[in-house]
Tab-separated table of C-alpha atoms in Angstrom:
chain	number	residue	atom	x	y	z
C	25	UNK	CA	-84.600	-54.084	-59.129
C	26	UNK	CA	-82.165	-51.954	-57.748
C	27	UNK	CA	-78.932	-52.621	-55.925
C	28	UNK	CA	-76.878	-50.138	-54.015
C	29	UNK	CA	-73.123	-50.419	-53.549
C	30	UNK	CA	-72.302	-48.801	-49.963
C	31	UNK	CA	-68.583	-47.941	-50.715
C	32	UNK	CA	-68.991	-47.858	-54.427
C	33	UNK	CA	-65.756	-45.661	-54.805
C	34	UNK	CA	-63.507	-48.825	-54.260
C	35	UNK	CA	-61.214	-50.809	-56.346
C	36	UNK	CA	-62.862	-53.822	-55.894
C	37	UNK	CA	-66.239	-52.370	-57.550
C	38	UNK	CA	-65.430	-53.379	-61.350
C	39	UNK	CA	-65.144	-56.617	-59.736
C	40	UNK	CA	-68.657	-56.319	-58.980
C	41	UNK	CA	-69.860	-54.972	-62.326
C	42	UNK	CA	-68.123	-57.909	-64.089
C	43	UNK	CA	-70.101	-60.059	-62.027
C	44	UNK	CA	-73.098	-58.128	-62.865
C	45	UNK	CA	-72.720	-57.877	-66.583
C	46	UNK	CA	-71.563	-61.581	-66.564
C	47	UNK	CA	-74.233	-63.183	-64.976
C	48	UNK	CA	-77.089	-60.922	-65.569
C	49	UNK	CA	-79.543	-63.291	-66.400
C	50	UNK	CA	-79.423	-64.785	-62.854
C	51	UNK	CA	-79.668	-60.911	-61.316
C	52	UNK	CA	-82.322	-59.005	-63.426
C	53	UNK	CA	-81.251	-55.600	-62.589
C	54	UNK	CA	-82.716	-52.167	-63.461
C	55	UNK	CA	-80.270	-50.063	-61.557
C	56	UNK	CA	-76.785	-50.237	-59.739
C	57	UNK	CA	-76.387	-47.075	-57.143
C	58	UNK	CA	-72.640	-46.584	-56.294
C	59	UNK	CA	-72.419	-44.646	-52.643
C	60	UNK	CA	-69.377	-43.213	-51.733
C	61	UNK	CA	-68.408	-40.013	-49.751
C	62	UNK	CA	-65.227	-39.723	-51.960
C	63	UNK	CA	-66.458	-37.673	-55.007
C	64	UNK	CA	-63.032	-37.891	-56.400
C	65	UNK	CA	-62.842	-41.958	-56.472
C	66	UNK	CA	-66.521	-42.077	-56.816
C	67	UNK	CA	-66.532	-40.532	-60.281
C	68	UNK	CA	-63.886	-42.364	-61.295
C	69	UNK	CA	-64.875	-45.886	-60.607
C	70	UNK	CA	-68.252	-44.965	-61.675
C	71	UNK	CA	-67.346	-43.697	-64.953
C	72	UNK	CA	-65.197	-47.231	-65.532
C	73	UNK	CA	-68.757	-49.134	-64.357
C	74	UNK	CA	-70.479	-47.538	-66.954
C	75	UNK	CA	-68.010	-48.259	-69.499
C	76	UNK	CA	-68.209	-51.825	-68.521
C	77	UNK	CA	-71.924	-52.108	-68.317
C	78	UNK	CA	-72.243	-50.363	-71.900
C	79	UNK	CA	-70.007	-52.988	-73.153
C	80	UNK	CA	-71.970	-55.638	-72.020
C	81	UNK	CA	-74.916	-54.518	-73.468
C	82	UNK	CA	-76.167	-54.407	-69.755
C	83	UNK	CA	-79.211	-52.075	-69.365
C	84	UNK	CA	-78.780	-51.281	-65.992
C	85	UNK	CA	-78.713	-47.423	-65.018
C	86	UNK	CA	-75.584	-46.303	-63.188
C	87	UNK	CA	-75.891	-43.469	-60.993
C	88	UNK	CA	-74.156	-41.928	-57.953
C	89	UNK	CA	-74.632	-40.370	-54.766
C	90	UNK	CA	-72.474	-39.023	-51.798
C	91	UNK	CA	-75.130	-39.193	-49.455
C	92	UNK	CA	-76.378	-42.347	-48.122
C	93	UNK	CA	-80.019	-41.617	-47.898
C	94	UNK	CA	-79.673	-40.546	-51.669
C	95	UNK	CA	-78.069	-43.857	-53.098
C	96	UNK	CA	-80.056	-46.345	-51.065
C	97	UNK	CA	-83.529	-45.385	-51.487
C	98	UNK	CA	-85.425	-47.769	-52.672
C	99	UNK	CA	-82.871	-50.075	-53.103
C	100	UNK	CA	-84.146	-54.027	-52.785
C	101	UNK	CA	-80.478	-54.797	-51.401
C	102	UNK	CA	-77.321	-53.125	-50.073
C	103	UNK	CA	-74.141	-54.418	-50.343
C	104	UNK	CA	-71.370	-53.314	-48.040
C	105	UNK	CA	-67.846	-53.235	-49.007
C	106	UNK	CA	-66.517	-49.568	-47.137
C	107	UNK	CA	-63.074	-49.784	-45.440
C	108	UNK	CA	-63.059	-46.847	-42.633
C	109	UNK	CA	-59.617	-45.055	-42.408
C	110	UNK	CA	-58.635	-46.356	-45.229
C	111	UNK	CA	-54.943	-47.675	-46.720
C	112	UNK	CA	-53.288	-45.918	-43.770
C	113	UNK	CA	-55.988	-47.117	-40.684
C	114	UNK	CA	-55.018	-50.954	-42.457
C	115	UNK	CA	-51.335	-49.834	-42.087
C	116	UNK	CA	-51.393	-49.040	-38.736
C	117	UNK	CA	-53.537	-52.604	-38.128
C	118	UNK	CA	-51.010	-54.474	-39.494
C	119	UNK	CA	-47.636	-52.890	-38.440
C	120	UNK	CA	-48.637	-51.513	-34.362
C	121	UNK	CA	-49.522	-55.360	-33.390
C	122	UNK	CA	-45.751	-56.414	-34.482
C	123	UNK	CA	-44.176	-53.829	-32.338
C	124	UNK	CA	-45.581	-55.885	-29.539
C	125	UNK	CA	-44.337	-59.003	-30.462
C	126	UNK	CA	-47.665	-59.841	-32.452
C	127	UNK	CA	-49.540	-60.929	-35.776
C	128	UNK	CA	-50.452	-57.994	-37.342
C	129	UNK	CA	-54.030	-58.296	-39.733
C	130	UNK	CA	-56.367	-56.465	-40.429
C	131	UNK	CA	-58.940	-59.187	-39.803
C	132	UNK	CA	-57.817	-61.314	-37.242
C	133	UNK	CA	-55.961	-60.511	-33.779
C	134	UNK	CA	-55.605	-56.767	-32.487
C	135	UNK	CA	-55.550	-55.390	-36.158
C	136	UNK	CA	-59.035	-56.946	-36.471
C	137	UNK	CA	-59.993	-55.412	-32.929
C	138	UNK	CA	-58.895	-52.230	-34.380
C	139	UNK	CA	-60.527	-52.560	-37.399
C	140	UNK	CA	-63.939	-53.610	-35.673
C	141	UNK	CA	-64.349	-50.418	-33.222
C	142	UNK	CA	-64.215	-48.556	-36.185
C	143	UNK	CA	-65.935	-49.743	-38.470
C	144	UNK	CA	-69.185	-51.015	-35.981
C	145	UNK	CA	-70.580	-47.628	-35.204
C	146	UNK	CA	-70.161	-46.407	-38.875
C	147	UNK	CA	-72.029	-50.116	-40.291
C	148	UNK	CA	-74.498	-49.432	-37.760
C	149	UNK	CA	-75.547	-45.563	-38.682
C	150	UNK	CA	-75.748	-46.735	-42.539
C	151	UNK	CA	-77.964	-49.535	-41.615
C	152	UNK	CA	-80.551	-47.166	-39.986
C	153	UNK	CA	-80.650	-44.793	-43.261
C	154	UNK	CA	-81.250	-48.310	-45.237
C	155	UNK	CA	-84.316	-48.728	-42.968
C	156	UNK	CA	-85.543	-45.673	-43.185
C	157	UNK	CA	-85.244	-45.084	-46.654
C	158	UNK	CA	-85.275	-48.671	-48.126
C	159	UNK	CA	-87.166	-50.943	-45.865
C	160	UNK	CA	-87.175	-54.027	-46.114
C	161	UNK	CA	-83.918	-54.266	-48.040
C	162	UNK	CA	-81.531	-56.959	-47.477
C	163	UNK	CA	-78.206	-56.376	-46.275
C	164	UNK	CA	-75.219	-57.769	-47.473
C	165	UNK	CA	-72.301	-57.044	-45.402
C	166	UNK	CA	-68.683	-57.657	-47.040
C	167	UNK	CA	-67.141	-55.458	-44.594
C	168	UNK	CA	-64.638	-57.064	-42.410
C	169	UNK	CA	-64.361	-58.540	-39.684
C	170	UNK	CA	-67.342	-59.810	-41.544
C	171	UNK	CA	-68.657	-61.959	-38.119
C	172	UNK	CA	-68.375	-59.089	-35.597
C	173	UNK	CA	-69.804	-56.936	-38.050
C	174	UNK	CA	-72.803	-59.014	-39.564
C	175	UNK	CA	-73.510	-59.846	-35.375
C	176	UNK	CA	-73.804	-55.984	-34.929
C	177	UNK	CA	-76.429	-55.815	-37.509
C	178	UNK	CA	-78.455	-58.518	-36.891
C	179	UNK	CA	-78.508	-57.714	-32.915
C	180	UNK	CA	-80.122	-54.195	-34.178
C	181	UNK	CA	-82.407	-56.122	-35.919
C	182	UNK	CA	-81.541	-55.330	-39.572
C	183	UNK	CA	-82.053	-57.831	-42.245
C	184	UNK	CA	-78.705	-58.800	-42.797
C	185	UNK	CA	-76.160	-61.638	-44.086
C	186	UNK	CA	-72.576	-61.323	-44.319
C	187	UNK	CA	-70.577	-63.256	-46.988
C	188	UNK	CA	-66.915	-64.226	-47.376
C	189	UNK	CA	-65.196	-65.451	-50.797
C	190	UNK	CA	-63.089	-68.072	-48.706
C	191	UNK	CA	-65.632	-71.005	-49.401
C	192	UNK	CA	-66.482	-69.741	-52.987
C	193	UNK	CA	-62.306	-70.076	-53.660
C	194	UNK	CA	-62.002	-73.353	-51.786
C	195	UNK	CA	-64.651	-74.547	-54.328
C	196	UNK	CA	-63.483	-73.082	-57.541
C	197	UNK	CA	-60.101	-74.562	-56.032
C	198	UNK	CA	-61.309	-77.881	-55.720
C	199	UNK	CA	-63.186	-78.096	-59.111
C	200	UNK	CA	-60.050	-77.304	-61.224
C	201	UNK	CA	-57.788	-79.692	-59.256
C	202	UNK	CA	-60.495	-82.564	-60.032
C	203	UNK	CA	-60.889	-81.723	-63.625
C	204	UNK	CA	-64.965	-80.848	-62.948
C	205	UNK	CA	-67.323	-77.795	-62.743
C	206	UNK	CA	-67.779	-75.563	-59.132
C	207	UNK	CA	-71.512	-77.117	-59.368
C	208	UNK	CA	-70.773	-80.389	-58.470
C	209	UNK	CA	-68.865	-79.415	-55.854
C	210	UNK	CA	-70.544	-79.090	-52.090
C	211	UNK	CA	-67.971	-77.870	-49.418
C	212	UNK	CA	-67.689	-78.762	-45.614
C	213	UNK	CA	-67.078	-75.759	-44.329
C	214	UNK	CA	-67.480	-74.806	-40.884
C	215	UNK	CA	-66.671	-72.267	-38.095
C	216	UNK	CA	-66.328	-68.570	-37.877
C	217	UNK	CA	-65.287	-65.702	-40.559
C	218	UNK	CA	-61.710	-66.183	-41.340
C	219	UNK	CA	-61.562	-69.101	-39.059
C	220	UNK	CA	-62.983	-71.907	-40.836
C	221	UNK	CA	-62.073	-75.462	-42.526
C	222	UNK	CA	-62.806	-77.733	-44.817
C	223	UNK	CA	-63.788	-81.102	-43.464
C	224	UNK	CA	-65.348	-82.399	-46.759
C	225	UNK	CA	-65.619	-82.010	-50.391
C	226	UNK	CA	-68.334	-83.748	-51.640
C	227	UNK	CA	-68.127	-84.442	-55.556
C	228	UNK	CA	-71.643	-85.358	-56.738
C	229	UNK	CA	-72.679	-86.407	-52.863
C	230	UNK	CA	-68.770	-88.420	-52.745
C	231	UNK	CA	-66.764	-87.249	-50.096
C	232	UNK	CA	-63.154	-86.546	-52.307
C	233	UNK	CA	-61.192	-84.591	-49.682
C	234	UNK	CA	-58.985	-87.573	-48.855
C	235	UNK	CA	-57.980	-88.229	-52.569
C	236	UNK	CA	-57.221	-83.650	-52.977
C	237	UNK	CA	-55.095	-84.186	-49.899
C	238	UNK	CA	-53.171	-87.565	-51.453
C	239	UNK	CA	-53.070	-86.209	-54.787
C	240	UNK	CA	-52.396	-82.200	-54.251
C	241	UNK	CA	-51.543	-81.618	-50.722
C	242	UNK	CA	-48.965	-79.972	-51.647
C	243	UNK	CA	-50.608	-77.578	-54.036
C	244	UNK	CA	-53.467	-76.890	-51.470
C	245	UNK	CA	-51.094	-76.654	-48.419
C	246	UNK	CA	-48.842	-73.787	-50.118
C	247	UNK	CA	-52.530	-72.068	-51.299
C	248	UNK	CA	-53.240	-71.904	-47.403
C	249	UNK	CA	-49.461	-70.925	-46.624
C	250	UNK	CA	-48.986	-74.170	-44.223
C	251	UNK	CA	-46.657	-77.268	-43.775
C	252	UNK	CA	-48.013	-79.744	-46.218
C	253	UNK	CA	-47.466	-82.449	-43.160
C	254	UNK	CA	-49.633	-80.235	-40.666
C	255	UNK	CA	-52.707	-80.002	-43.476
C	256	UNK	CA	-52.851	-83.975	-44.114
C	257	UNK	CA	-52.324	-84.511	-40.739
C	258	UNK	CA	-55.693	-82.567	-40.100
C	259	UNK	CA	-56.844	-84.192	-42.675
C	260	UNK	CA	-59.063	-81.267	-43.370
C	261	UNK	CA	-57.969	-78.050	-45.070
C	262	UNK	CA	-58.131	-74.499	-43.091
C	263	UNK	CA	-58.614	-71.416	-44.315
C	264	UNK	CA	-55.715	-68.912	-45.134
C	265	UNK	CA	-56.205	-67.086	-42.155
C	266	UNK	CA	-55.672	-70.225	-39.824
C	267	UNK	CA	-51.646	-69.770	-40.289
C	268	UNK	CA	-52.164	-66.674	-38.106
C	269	UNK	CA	-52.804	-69.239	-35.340
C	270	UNK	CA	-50.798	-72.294	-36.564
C	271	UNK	CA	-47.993	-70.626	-37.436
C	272	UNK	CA	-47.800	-67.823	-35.370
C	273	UNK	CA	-43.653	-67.063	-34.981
C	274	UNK	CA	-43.004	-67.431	-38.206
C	275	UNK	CA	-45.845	-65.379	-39.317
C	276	UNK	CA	-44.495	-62.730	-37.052
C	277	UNK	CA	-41.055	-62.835	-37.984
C	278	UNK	CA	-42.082	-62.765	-41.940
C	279	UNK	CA	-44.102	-59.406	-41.178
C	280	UNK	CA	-41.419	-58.034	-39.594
C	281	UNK	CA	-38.898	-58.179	-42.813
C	282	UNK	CA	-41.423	-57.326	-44.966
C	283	UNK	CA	-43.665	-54.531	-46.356
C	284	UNK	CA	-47.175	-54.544	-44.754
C	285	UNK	CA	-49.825	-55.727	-47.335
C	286	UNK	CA	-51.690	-52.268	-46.708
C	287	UNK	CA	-48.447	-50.806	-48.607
C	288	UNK	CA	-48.778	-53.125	-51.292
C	289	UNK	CA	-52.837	-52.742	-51.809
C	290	UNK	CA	-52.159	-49.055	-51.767
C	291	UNK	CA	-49.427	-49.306	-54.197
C	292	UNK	CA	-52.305	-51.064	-56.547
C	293	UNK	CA	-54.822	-48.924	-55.816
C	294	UNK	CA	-52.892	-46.126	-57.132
C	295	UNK	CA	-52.704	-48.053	-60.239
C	296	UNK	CA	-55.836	-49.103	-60.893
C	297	UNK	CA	-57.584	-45.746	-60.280
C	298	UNK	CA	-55.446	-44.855	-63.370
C	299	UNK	CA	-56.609	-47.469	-65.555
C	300	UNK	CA	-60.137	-46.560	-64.111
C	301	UNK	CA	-59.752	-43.267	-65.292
C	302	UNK	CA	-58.535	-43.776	-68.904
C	303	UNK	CA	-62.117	-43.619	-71.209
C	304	UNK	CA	-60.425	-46.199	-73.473
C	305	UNK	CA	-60.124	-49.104	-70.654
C	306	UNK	CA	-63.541	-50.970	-70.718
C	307	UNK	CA	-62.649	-54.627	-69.332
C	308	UNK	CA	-61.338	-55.557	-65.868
C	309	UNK	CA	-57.972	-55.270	-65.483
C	310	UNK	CA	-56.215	-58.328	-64.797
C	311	UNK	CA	-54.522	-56.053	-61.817
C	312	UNK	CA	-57.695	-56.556	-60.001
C	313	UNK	CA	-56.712	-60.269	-59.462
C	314	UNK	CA	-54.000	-59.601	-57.218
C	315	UNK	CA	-56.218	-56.936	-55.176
C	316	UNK	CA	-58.128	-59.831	-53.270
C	317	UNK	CA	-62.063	-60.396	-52.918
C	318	UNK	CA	-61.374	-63.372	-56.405
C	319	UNK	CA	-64.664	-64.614	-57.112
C	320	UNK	CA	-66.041	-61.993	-54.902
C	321	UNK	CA	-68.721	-60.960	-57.405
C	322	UNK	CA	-69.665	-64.294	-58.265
C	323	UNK	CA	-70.590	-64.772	-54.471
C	324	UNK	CA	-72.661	-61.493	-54.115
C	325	UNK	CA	-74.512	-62.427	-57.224
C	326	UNK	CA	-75.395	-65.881	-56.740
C	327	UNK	CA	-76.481	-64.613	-52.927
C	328	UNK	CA	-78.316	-61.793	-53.961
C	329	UNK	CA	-80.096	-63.547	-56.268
C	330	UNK	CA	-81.427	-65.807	-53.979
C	331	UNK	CA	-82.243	-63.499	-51.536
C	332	UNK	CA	-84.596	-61.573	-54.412
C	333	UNK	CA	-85.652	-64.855	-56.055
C	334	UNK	CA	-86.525	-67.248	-53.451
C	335	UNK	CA	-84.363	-69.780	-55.227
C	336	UNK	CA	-83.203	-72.003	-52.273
C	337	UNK	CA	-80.541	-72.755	-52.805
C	338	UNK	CA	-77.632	-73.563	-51.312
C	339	UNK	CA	-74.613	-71.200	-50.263
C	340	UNK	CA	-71.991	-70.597	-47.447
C	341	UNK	CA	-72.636	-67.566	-45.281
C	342	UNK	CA	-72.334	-65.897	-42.076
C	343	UNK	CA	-75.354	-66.068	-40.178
C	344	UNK	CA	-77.099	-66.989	-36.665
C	345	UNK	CA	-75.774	-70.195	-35.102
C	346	UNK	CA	-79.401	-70.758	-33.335
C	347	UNK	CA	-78.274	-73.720	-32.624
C	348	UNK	CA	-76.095	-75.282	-35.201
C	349	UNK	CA	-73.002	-75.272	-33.286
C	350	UNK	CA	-74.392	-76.540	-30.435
C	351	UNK	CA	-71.375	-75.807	-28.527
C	352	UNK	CA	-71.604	-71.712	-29.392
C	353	UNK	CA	-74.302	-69.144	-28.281
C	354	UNK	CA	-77.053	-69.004	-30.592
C	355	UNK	CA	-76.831	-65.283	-31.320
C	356	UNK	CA	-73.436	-66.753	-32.277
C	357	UNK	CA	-72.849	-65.663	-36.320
C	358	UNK	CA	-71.124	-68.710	-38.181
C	359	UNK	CA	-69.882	-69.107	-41.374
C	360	UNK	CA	-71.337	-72.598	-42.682
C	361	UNK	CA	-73.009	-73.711	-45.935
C	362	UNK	CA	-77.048	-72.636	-45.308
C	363	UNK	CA	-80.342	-72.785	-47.796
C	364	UNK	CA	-80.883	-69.036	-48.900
C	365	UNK	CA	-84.350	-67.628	-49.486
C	366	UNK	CA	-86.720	-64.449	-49.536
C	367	UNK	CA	-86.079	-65.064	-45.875
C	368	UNK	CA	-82.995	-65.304	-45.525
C	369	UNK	CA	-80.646	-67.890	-44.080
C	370	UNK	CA	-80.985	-71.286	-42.908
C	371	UNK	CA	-78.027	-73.022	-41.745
C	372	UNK	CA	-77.325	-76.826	-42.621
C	373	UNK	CA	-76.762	-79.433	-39.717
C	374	UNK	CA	-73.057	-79.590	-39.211
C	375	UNK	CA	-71.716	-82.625	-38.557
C	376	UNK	CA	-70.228	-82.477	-34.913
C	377	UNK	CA	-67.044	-80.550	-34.426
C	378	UNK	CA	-63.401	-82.471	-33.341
C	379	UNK	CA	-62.063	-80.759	-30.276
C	380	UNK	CA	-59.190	-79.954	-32.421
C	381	UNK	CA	-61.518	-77.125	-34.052
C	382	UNK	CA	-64.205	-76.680	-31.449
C	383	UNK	CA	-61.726	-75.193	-28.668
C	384	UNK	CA	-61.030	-72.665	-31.125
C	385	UNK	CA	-63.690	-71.437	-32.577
C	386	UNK	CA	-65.314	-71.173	-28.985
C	387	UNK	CA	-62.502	-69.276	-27.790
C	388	UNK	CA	-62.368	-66.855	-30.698
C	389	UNK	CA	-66.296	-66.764	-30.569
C	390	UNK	CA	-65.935	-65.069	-27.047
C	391	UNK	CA	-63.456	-62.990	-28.582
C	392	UNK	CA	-65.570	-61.635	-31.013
C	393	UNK	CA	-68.947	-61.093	-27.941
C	394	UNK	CA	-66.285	-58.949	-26.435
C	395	UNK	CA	-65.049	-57.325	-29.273
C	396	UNK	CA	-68.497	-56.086	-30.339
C	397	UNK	CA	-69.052	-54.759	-26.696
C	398	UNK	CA	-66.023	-52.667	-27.185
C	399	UNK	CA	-67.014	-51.520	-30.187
C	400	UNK	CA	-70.669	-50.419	-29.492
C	401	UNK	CA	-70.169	-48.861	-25.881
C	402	UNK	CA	-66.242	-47.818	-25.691
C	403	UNK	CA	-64.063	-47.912	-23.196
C	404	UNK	CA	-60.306	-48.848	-23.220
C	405	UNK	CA	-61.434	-51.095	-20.115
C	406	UNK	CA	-63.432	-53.286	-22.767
C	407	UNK	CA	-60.864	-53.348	-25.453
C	408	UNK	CA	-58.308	-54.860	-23.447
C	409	UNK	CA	-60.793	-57.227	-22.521
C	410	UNK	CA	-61.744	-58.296	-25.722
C	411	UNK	CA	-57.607	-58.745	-26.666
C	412	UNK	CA	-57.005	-60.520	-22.972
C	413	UNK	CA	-59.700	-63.136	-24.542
C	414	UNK	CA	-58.203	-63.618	-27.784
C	415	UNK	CA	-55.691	-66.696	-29.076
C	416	UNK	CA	-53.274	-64.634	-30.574
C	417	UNK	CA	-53.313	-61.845	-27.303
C	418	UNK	CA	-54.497	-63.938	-24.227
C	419	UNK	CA	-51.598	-62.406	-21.936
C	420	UNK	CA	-52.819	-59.472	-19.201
C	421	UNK	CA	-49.364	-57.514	-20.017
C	422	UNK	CA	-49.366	-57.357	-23.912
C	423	UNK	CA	-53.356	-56.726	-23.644
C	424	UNK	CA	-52.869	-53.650	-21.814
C	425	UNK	CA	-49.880	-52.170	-23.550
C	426	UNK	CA	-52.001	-53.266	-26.832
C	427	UNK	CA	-55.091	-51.467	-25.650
C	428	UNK	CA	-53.688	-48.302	-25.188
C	429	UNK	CA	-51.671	-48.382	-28.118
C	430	UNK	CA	-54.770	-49.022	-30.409
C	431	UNK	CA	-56.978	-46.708	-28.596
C	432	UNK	CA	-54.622	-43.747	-28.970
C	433	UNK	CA	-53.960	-44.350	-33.066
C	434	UNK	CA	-57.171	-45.247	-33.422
C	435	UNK	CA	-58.439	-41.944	-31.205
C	436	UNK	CA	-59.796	-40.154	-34.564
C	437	UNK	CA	-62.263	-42.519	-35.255
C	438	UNK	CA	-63.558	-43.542	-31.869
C	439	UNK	CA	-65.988	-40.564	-30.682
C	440	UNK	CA	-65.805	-41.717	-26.769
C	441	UNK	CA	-61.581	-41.672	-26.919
C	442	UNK	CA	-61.684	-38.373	-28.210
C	443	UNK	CA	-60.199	-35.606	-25.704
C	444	UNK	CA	-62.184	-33.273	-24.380
């Protein structure tokens, strides 16, 4: 089968290609298409893939294209991993919020508004070249805000899923601290993209979660970057990206003495194209770990295998509520653990959601309704409605100063704010 790699020109690609040449008996695949308008990058991270692949004995082709029409066709899945604007779009995402008194992400809050009007339209215009020149593929979105973004394409009716490596950490997490393999291990997990927690850990069908929180709260609270007290007082662990809410000051005031992670990723980037480049270098680097997306590869692998083997297994994904959260639309996407098929997703009953959680997730849910509007039909009227509705905005002063400020640095990629 092949697989093409929307984005194929970025770091995180040899990441991939490990995964590929790792597990290859669970992913039997005859060709790996690396798209990427970027010649430049493109030949360089191809021409480490290669390397990689040849010294795994992997007999996947390699090949290239500039052109999405030319790198999808035919393809049986398409992953998506592009980032649009770049290094310096992700700067101004994480640096413009701050100057109003704000988290600044590229995921979450106005950064991840930002982030989403861009990168919407762009999703949405490779998704119609995948069904016209590889129908019936599947999908795979790793583009962020993976929720907004995975909603987009399933409400144009594209065969989509969009995956996270948030769960597939937890569990590799988990496993280590208990001394077992990730297999045994069956996670919780509920709520939105980059708003989710873990209200269970099942080892072997035994809920563990209250032993990991006795016995290395303190390990798992500083992995999250939150007060040990506030995680076993939840008694459930949240993702990362909850300290953007919990701890919203002292997020703020960190950010504001300290370099933006967009400088720091860019910083690493430089370096790793270099070691992509040198015709010795053959092996991932260990750089790569401290790019992001760990396990990332792993995930895509395992999912895409399902998808193309009907294996049934199951995995946690973002995908249609219908239902699941009862307490959500059901063209709501969620992030929860769901059997995986030639057909896609179904999600696993949840158990039912505290109010602790549930206010949250319906109130960032909205968010993220709005947000798509914004980003689908324009308008600076819509974008400050999407940040009046979020957590981290949710004031009718900062979300208008916040929605012109985005919309004007933000002006180059947003056809309808151009001036005419």
């Amino acid at each position: 089968m092949k697989l093409a790699v929307v984005g194929g020109g970025s770091t995180y690609t040899p990441e991939l290609i490990d995964g590929f040449a790792r597990l290859r008996g669970e992913l039997p695949l005859s060709e790996i298409a690396l798209v990427d308008p970027d010649e430049h990058r493109l030949a360089t991270v191809a021409g480490m893939a290669r390397r990689m692949l040849a010294r795994a004995g992997h007999p996947a082709a390699l090949t290239t294209a500039t052109r999405v029409e030319d790198g999808v066709a035919g393809a049986a899945a398409v992953l998506l991993q592009l980032r649009v604007g770049g290094q310096a779009a992700r700067n101004v995402d994480e640096t413009l919020p701050l100057e109003c008194g704000c988290v600044g992400q590229e995921t979450t809050g106005a950064g991840g508004l930002a982030k989403a009007l861009r990168t919407v339209p762009v999703v949405l215009d490779i998704a119609e070249k995948v069904r016209a020149h590889a129908p019936g593929a599947w999908i795979v979105d790793f583009t962020n805000p993976v929720g907004i973004v995975t909603r987009a394409l399933l409400d144009a009716g594209h065969r989509a899923i969009g995956l996270c490596n948030v769960a597939i950490g937890f569990q590799r997490r988990f496993a280590a601290l208990l001394g077992v393999t990730p297999e045994r291990i069956a996670l919780g997990h509920a709520g939105l993209n980059h708003l989710t927690w873990e209200r269970s850990v099942l080892l072997d069908g035994v809920d563990v979660l209250p032993r990991l929180l006795d016995e290395h709260g303190e390990d798992i609270a500083e992995s999250v970057g939150l007060p040990v007290e506030l995680v076993r007082h939840l008694r459930a662990v949240p993702s990362y990206y909850l300290r953007y809410f919990y701890e919203h000051d002292r997020v703020v005031a960190e950010q504001r003495t300290s370099p933006s992670r967009a400088a720091e990723v860019a910083a690493m980037e430089s370096a790793l194209l270099e070691m992509y480049a040198d015709p010795a270098v053959d092996t991932r680097p260990d750089l790569l770990n401290r790019r992001g997306g760990a396990f990332y590869s792993e995930a895509a692998v395992a999912l895409v295998a399902s998808l193309m083997g009907d294996r049934g297994d199951v995995q946690v994904v973002n995908t249609r509520n219908d239902g699941t959260l009862p307490f959500l639309d059901d063209d709501a996407v969620i992030e929860v653990p769901a059997t995986v098929g030639a057909a896609g997703a179904v999600p696993l009953p949840v158990d039912p959601v505290e109010p602790l959680y549930r206010g949250l997730i319906a109130h960032v849910s909205a968010y993220e309704s709005l947000a798509l509007e914004a980003a689908l039909h324009g308008g600076e009227d819509r974008v400050r409605d999407a940040l009046l509705a979020h957590p981290l905005v949710g004031q009718a002063s900062l979300a208008d100063d916040l929605a012109a400020r985005l919309v004007e640095a933000n002006r180059a990629f947003l056809p309808w704010a151009v001036t005419r």
